[in-house]
Amino acid sequence: MAKKLWGGRFSKPTDPLVEKFTRSIQYDYKLALYDVLGSMLHVEILRECGDKYLTKPEYSSLMKALDSIYEKVKANKFKFDDTCEDVHTCIQNELYKKVGDLALKLHTARSRNDQVVFATKMYSQTVLLKLAYEISGLRLELAALSKNNSEIIIPGFTHLQHAQPVYLKDYLQAYIDMLIRDAERLVFIEKNMKITMGAGALAGTPVDAAKYNRKTSEILKDKSEFLARLNLCATSNSLDTVSDRDFVIEIISALAMLAMHLSRLAEDLILWSTKEFDFVELDDAFCTGSSLMPQKKNPDVLELVRGYAGRLNGNLVSVLTMMKGLPLTYNRDMQLDKEPLFNSFEIVSAELEVLAGLVKTLKFKKNSIAAHLKDESLYATDLVYYLVDKKVPFKQAHTIVGKLVLYSLAHGIEIKEMPENILHEFSEAFVKKEIVKLFDPLVSVRSKKSISRKK
Amino acid sequence: MAKKLWGGRFSKPTDPLVEKFTRSIQYDYKLALYDVLGSMLHVEILRECGDKYLTKPEYSSLMKALDSIYEKVKANKFKFDDTCEDVHTCIQNELYKKVGDLALKLHTARSRNDQVVFATKMYSQTVLLKLAYEISGLRLELAALSKNNSEIIIPGFTHLQHAQPVYLKDYLQAYIDMLIRDAERLVFIEKNMKITMGAGALAGTPVDAAKYNRKTSEILKDKSEFLARLNLCATSNSLDTVSDRDFVIEIISALAMLAMHLSRLAEDLILWSTKEFDFVELDDAFCTGSSLMPQKKNPDVLELVRGYAGRLNGNLVSVLTMMKGLPLTYNRDMQLDKEPLFNSFEIVSAELEVLAGLVKTLKFKKNSIAAHLKDESLYATDLVYYLVDKKVPFKQAHTIVGKLVLYSLAHGIEIKEMPENILHEFSEAFVKKEIVKLFDPLVSVRSKKSISRKK
Amino acid sequence: MAKKLWGGRFSKPTDPLVEKFTRSIQYDYKLALYDVLGSMLHVEILRECGDKYLTKPEYSSLMKALDSIYEKVKANKFKFDDTCEDVHTCIQNELYKKVGDLALKLHTARSRNDQVVFATKMYSQTVLLKLAYEISGLRLELAALSKNNSEIIIPGFTHLQHAQPVYLKDYLQAYIDMLIRDAERLVFIEKNMKITMGAGALAGTPVDAAKYNRKTSEILKDKSEFLARLNLCATSNSLDTVSDRDFVIEIISALAMLAMHLSRLAEDLILWSTKEFDFVELDDAFCTGSSLMPQKKNPDVLELVRGYAGRLNGNLVSVLTMMKGLPLTYNRDMQLDKEPLFNSFEIVSAELEVLAGLVKTLKFKKNSIAAHLKDESLYATDLVYYLVDKKVPFKQAHTIVGKLVLYSLAHGIEIKEMPENILHEFSEAFVKKEIVKLFDPLVSVRSKKSISRKK
Amino acid sequence: MAKKLWGGRFSKPTDPLVEKFTRSIQYDYKLALYDVLGSMLHVEILRECGDKYLTKPEYSSLMKALDSIYEKVKANKFKFDDTCEDVHTCIQNELYKKVGDLALKLHTARSRNDQVVFATKMYSQTVLLKLAYEISGLRLELAALSKNNSEIIIPGFTHLQHAQPVYLKDYLQAYIDMLIRDAERLVFIEKNMKITMGAGALAGTPVDAAKYNRKTSEILKDKSEFLARLNLCATSNSLDTVSDRDFVIEIISALAMLAMHLSRLAEDLILWSTKEFDFVELDDAFCTGSSLMPQKKNPDVLELVRGYAGRLNGNLVSVLTMMKGLPLTYNRDMQLDKEPLFNSFEIVSAELEVLAGLVKTLKFKKNSIAAHLKDESLYATDLVYYLVDKKVPFKQAHTIVGKLVLYSLAHGIEIKEMPENILHEFSEAFVKKEIVKLFDPLVSVRSKKSISRKK
């Protein structure tokens, strides 16, 4: 049985069911590195307060011991004792093994309520940075795909019906634009996430605020460039610090939006890889088969990406509901923020990584796409503009072409095959040799001047 | 690298990222027992079709091998290869190790699409039965607590304000009634969950339906009483069978409601164990402490129970969103039903277990409760009824007593201390010696005749 | 300014912002009919208690007045005063206009906490009955569509990829089966919804329980057949009665599942009506157009049905979150159950109605579907069964056909066009004249024997 | 029957059920002002393109007509025809009444897909500005409350158990800090919301992008200062413009977080106004009563605020689910973003307004709070620090004080009443005359130096 960080006031041991029910080590072990860093910072600060809290030799012993734990965790060699209540207890117990009773001084002027927020925020910042990098990875693949297929024009869809021809590169750029917004959101969150110390359990500590402000980034500098640029300071409101989980919700919300974007990309690619659309060929390495049907080549990766949007929504609801109506300050309910947060990180990261690979190997089927572009209805709007250019008011032109399309469908004759006299029954403005040129995807996309494409 | 259940049609191996992304063995290993049972049933059925599919010796070899896997899984001795795609592949590979190429015949006329539904339903039925038992466990503890404190009267609350005195046993019975409804819902789900075979991938199989109807429960009977009473039959609609996840949503929805009920019980007990309410004493074994504040005895178990209601909502949203807008039939998105389902099962089960222990050790603080019952406002409604009995129309009586309460608060004088002439300024109907008797919790609860308490 | 049902205890009037913020008349007016019925029942019961509460003439006056309100509400002629707090106040004020101070006696031994549950449950039962009817309406249209197209075979999909040929009627029956489950859920909810009286605010009333049990259905019998069969009785737990909203969550959950089913049907029909799939023709009367593109005929109805699944999920989350962690008994938060409930009722009802019309006018495009059935990959599984019948173990047969498909794709040659010697390179078991017969949808669907179709 | 913006291609009229089902005028009428402004901009731009689209007189007529509609809408005098499909159709029909066929030219080079995004974004920006103002309103009331009660110290809570004394002003500041974050989020959203024109239905328009860039803010400048500073430009990706609803989700997500914060404030105030806590007195004008219990003064406003957090979560889920898996570009599902958005705006705005009033009238009950501060357990942590200052390692000090608290409870003797020899049994470091001074709230809060309070 692992030691606890509390106990004197209790007349009997905790029930094993309670230990199991309240335990978080099975997921918060992920915070270990940041918990140790926080402890190192804390030791620095305690030492700054003079011998009262830590003598110089005590300081050196603690730092040495913590540093060795830090290295072990970093090297993935730290073995977490899964009977511990949480990662903080686990690290504390390890420290005790190394320096004995001296370890007991580490808890001076700090509380797990503050510790857990500190470590979770540092962890989150690290992951956000990684995700921003992975978003770029997918963006670059989409951009390369776009560039390599820059001449392809596809039928554009609204309501999943043929609308107008559009450049494939514009289609792909729409997804790139979504990813850019996603990345901007993550950056905003990361910038606004204040990492503080000194909140204690809720009421602050006897350590002077200046100590936290001055000291916080010293040790981290040695540890990594990334950590060194963290903006650490004393809490400005200790009650808020321990009871705030806005950053968790902000992150999951931004990731839910990202997952929603990916679900749309997945849907488009699932549709485009059906026998019916046949716009793309997914690489064999990014598909799976069926145990029964030997011909199957299924877009499982894309389907899972689509489905995971639901998981992200669920994680968001989970934390938002959990926080609803909680009185200040810290309540144990808030421990339940971590699994949804970590799970969201992992899913989105895996999605970005696997999609980058899938996009990289995607092949567009030009001939098949070209066949779809023969559908005359894609050019109906261009016929309207043609009439408008000939001074037919827009709404009338719209009705004329609508009727023309209906006639074409009802009589099974293409517009470009109709004799001019038939066309004139709809509008005298039609000149056959002019309009036949309109049924051309390139003519169509080039006639759209309103878009200020990003360079 | 583990073998797959498919592959001939593919010209290159699956990308490792894809294998990792699509893998489900890390959670669907829980279905192993039911997957093996399903395979045993399937072998029986294939044998029934004659030598075409399996000869008698082949049948015997397969059954023997499957049975040994079954026993290993049951004894928790089966080692799942975590490089497998899923539990079905894992079992299949184990079978291959045992009987070689003969194992390859097992997939005749079946598909994972059908297999996974079969195993998930069987697993769910088993867990539902377990949960029903655990609900009973908590109910019994609440009933015992109720019986042991049957004379206690507490202030009843609406809007968290003192309303009227009520029996504690009625309060506890309200929670028992919620649990009864919860159990009824689970029973309804379990009864309506059709466990079928023969759907194949989506289109059925060449095996005659009668074979499924006749055979399905034979082997299970030997395995357990519970399994023997399962109502197995041929699918009546193979497309629905493989694409339906209603049972998953029904279960999570019912569990979300249960978790919501438990969150309310938790909230009441959290409030009652505050210094301010002080109605109950939680047992030390069911509380935890603080790493900073030595006096703390915190109701962490109850807080986690309250917070987990959010997790259940999240799981429900996760699956409902995932299923939204999926075309028939099976789509890989549906693999994502399992984690939310299993997680919901585990959370609710753990909650029921730990709450049963907590309730069992709960102590009510009679003296403290009695002090709260001295609040006169709890009897204001009884004063209204008193006036109504004296022929004052209800709404007028209500206004009179409202004014009396206001007067009492404003002048800092209790109603039962007011001289009769003051009382008469509010209503001539008041007789002081009669009304002083009304400020008695027992008189109050006994005057309520409208409740048909269950025996 | 409308009168309130309370006030004596207050020293100043309610702030207008509060009146606006807490008001519910803008949506709970829908409960009016059931509130009046409840009041009539309550008057009956009060009279049963003897002259103490109501004399015979008082009883008659109240009943007459209530009956005239009832008729006015039923005829949609009741004008709701939107400055009232809620529908209960509104009705009470109207009664006051009719019978003056006598109206004030109506509140004897009742509370809005009980009233609102009573009326909401009665309203819900009525709507559930209506929805069950509307579900049948859509089922019948699907059944008719199925019958009228009973010979059509379509490509069945898994992962939105061609899988195996299936009967269209089986596809449609899958949706009918979902609707059957939906209806069963609503019936279960309706049956288990206990409509009680006598809970008062939370603690019961001085009226004898027997009076509620004996009296409750008398008046309703005159009002309608449906209401007459309601099973009314005294509350068995007054605390539970006023604080329970399970029935609301059960209903929204069942409707969310129904809406999810409809979103899948919508998705299938959206896909099938694309230029690419072209399986169905939606009737012009059930489509809409574009203000810009004259050719557009969009499946907007289906898209809204798909999107509304999100709204239902949201309504469910709204109520589940609202109830989380509420202490017993009634809390004002619970007023917020009504908008999500009513909104869910309305959406699902509108969906069922409009889909019935859309399904009734749906046309299947047989020629286009037939063209899709020419895809050889749909018959690959049948080739596997063919080999299995020739004693090739299933998994090997699966691999052989997989390779055959790959060869066919790579060389652009259809399997049925391959010379026998090529076929034999994959398996000696192939006999060309036999296998060419397998590429036939009817042969394929008829070879599946495992389905016990409902009659 | 109102006219539609489309129709030529259809061979029969829309079914009335479809018109009702797809109609949005009942809620999107709120966009009218911004739709008219958009139309005025569009007319400017068309005129810039020369006589081809609009002659000068045509331009003048359209502008005049639109301006008169604008003024009518602004003055709330525009009567919306509720048989119209949507607000855009409604405005168009009104224009037709004024200028006849000339109105038909307005649709040149634009589409509702673009129009609806434009108007919704402009509307949202206006409401966000209003909300930011209302957030400030509540902040100022909290700040005033804080200032007026700056000397009050209250028991701080963790796990709803007494933790340590804290300044009430810090407690209130925690909520102010949450509101500051909320406002920052809204500002970020508002800043990043790109309002563009020129997307057409999805593919852009023939109008040169420069025209949109140059022209967009001209007209708006005359209309209002706020609108003048809008940053309008040509779309950079027309496909993204019409299919993006990120801004809706961002807003609802930020508002859900705000609503969650308010639910916590509500919970604290609900608790504090119970008979048991008795920290605050809510003003009579901000409470409501009971129809049955005359003494009741209920915090209904706060309960609704708590409950509405659920509604916001629901709205968020509604839109996130709706967007999941939608293929590009516009799909009609997206119309369903508006009700959740508008509803979220209204709820949060009403909450902020009513809470500002409630906070303004809140009274703290100093005597009652002072009584709660007598609880010795609040000072246990200070005893630990006392021991640490005397060189007892923190963890040991923690255990010592824990045991002391247990002893105090078990023997019913306060720590400050214990003779020194008893104290010494726990630690020799205790000096009675020193420690008795620690049981003082002011001493306690002053000993916490770690907080850098904002000025």
GROMACS .gro file of N, CA and C in nm, chain B residues 161-214:
model
  162
  616GLN      N    1  -3.422   2.581   0.032
  616GLN     CA    2  -3.471   2.657   0.146
  616GLN      C    3  -3.561   2.566   0.230
  617HIS      N    4  -3.565   2.594   0.358
  617HIS     CA    5  -3.654   2.518   0.446
  617HIS      C    6  -3.797   2.523   0.394
  618ALA      N    7  -3.856   2.407   0.379
  618ALA     CA    8  -3.992   2.400   0.327
  618ALA      C    9  -4.086   2.346   0.435
  619GLN      N   10  -4.086   2.214   0.453
  619GLN     CA   11  -4.171   2.152   0.555
  619GLN      C   12  -4.095   2.033   0.612
  620PRO      N   13  -4.127   1.993   0.734
  620PRO     CA   14  -4.061   1.874   0.789
  620PRO      C   15  -4.105   1.750   0.712
  621VAL      N   16  -4.015   1.660   0.691
  621VAL     CA   17  -4.047   1.533   0.626
  621VAL      C   18  -3.972   1.420   0.696
  622TYR      N   19  -4.023   1.300   0.682
  622TYR     CA   20  -3.952   1.184   0.734
  622TYR      C   21  -3.823   1.162   0.653
  623LEU      N   22  -3.716   1.137   0.723
  623LEU     CA   23  -3.592   1.098   0.654
  623LEU      C   24  -3.617   0.974   0.568
  624LYS      N   25  -3.697   0.882   0.618
  624LYS     CA   26  -3.721   0.758   0.543
  624LYS      C   27  -3.789   0.787   0.408
  625ASP      N   28  -3.872   0.891   0.404
  625ASP     CA   29  -3.932   0.926   0.276
  625ASP      C   30  -3.828   0.985   0.180
  626TYR      N   31  -3.738   1.061   0.238
  626TYR     CA   32  -3.628   1.119   0.160
  626TYR      C   33  -3.545   1.007   0.096
  627LEU      N   34  -3.508   0.913   0.179
  627LEU     CA   35  -3.428   0.801   0.129
  627LEU      C   36  -3.507   0.716   0.030
  628GLN      N   37  -3.637   0.703   0.058
  628GLN     CA   38  -3.720   0.625  -0.033
  628GLN      C   39  -3.728   0.690  -0.172
  629ALA      N   40  -3.720   0.821  -0.176
  629ALA     CA   41  -3.719   0.889  -0.307
  629ALA      C   42  -3.602   0.837  -0.391
  630TYR      N   43  -3.487   0.820  -0.327
  630TYR     CA   44  -3.372   0.767  -0.400
  630TYR      C   45  -3.391   0.620  -0.435
  631ILE      N   46  -3.452   0.546  -0.344
  631ILE     CA   47  -3.480   0.405  -0.374
  631ILE      C   48  -3.574   0.397  -0.495
  632ASP      N   49  -3.673   0.484  -0.498
  632ASP     CA   50  -3.765   0.484  -0.613
  632ASP      C   51  -3.693   0.515  -0.744
  633MET      N   52  -3.598   0.607  -0.739
  633MET     CA   53  -3.521   0.635  -0.860
  633MET      C   54  -3.446   0.509  -0.904
  634LEU      N   55  -3.385   0.441  -0.808
  634LEU     CA   56  -3.308   0.320  -0.841
  634LEU      C   57  -3.399   0.211  -0.896
  635ILE      N   58  -3.520   0.204  -0.846
  635ILE     CA   59  -3.615   0.106  -0.898
  635ILE      C   60  -3.644   0.135  -1.045
  636ARG      N   61  -3.669   0.261  -1.073
  636ARG     CA   62  -3.692   0.296  -1.215
  636ARG      C   63  -3.569   0.265  -1.300
  637ASP      N   64  -3.451   0.293  -1.245
  637ASP     CA   65  -3.328   0.263  -1.320
  637ASP      C   66  -3.318   0.115  -1.352
  638ALA      N   67  -3.347   0.033  -1.253
  638ALA     CA   68  -3.338  -0.111  -1.273
  638ALA      C   69  -3.441  -0.157  -1.375
  639GLU      N   70  -3.562  -0.101  -1.367
  639GLU     CA   71  -3.666  -0.138  -1.464
  639GLU      C   72  -3.623  -0.106  -1.606
  640ARG      N   73  -3.556   0.007  -1.623
  640ARG     CA   74  -3.508   0.043  -1.756
  640ARG      C   75  -3.407  -0.059  -1.809
  641LEU      N   76  -3.315  -0.099  -1.721
  641LEU     CA   77  -3.214  -0.196  -1.765
  641LEU      C   78  -3.278  -0.329  -1.802
  642VAL      N   79  -3.378  -0.369  -1.727
  642VAL     CA   80  -3.447  -0.494  -1.756
  642VAL      C   81  -3.517  -0.485  -1.892
  643PHE      N   82  -3.582  -0.372  -1.916
  643PHE     CA   83  -3.649  -0.351  -2.045
  643PHE      C   84  -3.550  -0.364  -2.161
  644ILE      N   85  -3.435  -0.301  -2.143
  644ILE     CA   86  -3.332  -0.305  -2.249
  644ILE      C   87  -3.285  -0.447  -2.271
  645GLU      N   88  -3.257  -0.514  -2.162
  645GLU     CA   89  -3.204  -0.650  -2.170
  645GLU      C   90  -3.306  -0.742  -2.240
  646LYS      N   91  -3.432  -0.725  -2.208
  646LYS     CA   92  -3.535  -0.810  -2.266
  646LYS      C   93  -3.551  -0.787  -2.416
  647ASN      N   94  -3.533  -0.663  -2.457
  647ASN     CA   95  -3.559  -0.628  -2.597
  647ASN      C   96  -3.438  -0.643  -2.687
  648MET      N   97  -3.326  -0.677  -2.628
  648MET     CA   98  -3.204  -0.686  -2.707
  648MET      C   99  -3.200  -0.821  -2.779
  649LYS      N  100  -3.225  -0.817  -2.907
  649LYS     CA  101  -3.229  -0.942  -2.981
  649LYS      C  102  -3.088  -0.986  -3.019
  650ILE      N  103  -3.051  -1.105  -2.975
  650ILE     CA  104  -2.920  -1.158  -3.012
  650ILE      C  105  -2.940  -1.258  -3.126
  651THR      N  106  -2.882  -1.222  -3.239
  651THR     CA  107  -2.907  -1.303  -3.358
  651THR      C  108  -2.776  -1.344  -3.424
  652MET      N  109  -2.787  -1.437  -3.518
  652MET     CA  110  -2.674  -1.474  -3.602
  652MET      C  111  -2.723  -1.479  -3.747
  653GLY      N  112  -2.629  -1.486  -3.837
  653GLY     CA  113  -2.666  -1.506  -3.977
  653GLY      C  114  -2.670  -1.381  -4.063
  654ALA      N  115  -2.633  -1.267  -4.007
  654ALA     CA  116  -2.639  -1.144  -4.086
  654ALA      C  117  -2.525  -1.135  -4.187
  655GLY      N  118  -2.418  -1.210  -4.163
  655GLY     CA  119  -2.303  -1.197  -4.253
  655GLY      C  120  -2.251  -1.055  -4.246
  656ALA      N  121  -2.196  -1.008  -4.357
  656ALA     CA  122  -2.143  -0.872  -4.360
  656ALA      C  123  -2.257  -0.771  -4.364
  657LEU      N  124  -2.364  -0.805  -4.431
  657LEU     CA  125  -2.483  -0.722  -4.441
  657LEU      C  126  -2.596  -0.795  -4.512
  658ALA      N  127  -2.562  -0.900  -4.589
  658ALA     CA  128  -2.658  -0.956  -4.683
  658ALA      C  129  -2.704  -1.096  -4.647
  659GLY      N  130  -2.669  -1.141  -4.529
  659GLY     CA  131  -2.704  -1.278  -4.494
  659GLY      C  132  -2.598  -1.375  -4.541
  660THR      N  133  -2.622  -1.503  -4.517
  660THR     CA  134  -2.526  -1.608  -4.553
  660THR      C  135  -2.600  -1.721  -4.621
  661PRO      N  136  -2.526  -1.814  -4.681
  661PRO     CA  137  -2.594  -1.927  -4.746
  661PRO      C  138  -2.649  -2.030  -4.647
  662VAL      N  139  -2.621  -2.013  -4.517
  662VAL     CA  140  -2.670  -2.110  -4.419
  662VAL      C  141  -2.819  -2.089  -4.396
  663ASP      N  142  -2.892  -2.198  -4.390
  663ASP     CA  143  -3.036  -2.187  -4.373
  663ASP      C  144  -3.071  -2.128  -4.237
  664ALA      N  145  -3.167  -2.034  -4.237
  664ALA     CA  146  -3.206  -1.964  -4.114
  664ALA      C  147  -3.242  -2.061  -4.002
  665ALA      N  148  -3.308  -2.170  -4.040
  665ALA     CA  149  -3.353  -2.266  -3.939
  665ALA      C  150  -3.236  -2.316  -3.855
  666LYS      N  151  -3.120  -2.328  -3.917
  666LYS     CA  152  -3.002  -2.377  -3.844
  666LYS      C  153  -2.969  -2.283  -3.727
  667TYR      N  154  -2.981  -2.154  -3.752
  667TYR     CA  155  -2.952  -2.059  -3.644
  667TYR      C  156  -3.059  -2.068  -3.535
  668ASN      N  157  -3.183  -2.079  -3.579
  668ASN     CA  158  -3.292  -2.084  -3.481
  668ASN      C  159  -3.285  -2.205  -3.393
  669ARG      N  160  -3.251  -2.314  -3.452
  669ARG     CA  161  -3.253  -2.440  -3.379
  669ARG      C  162  -3.134  -2.454  -3.286
   0.00000   0.00000   0.00000
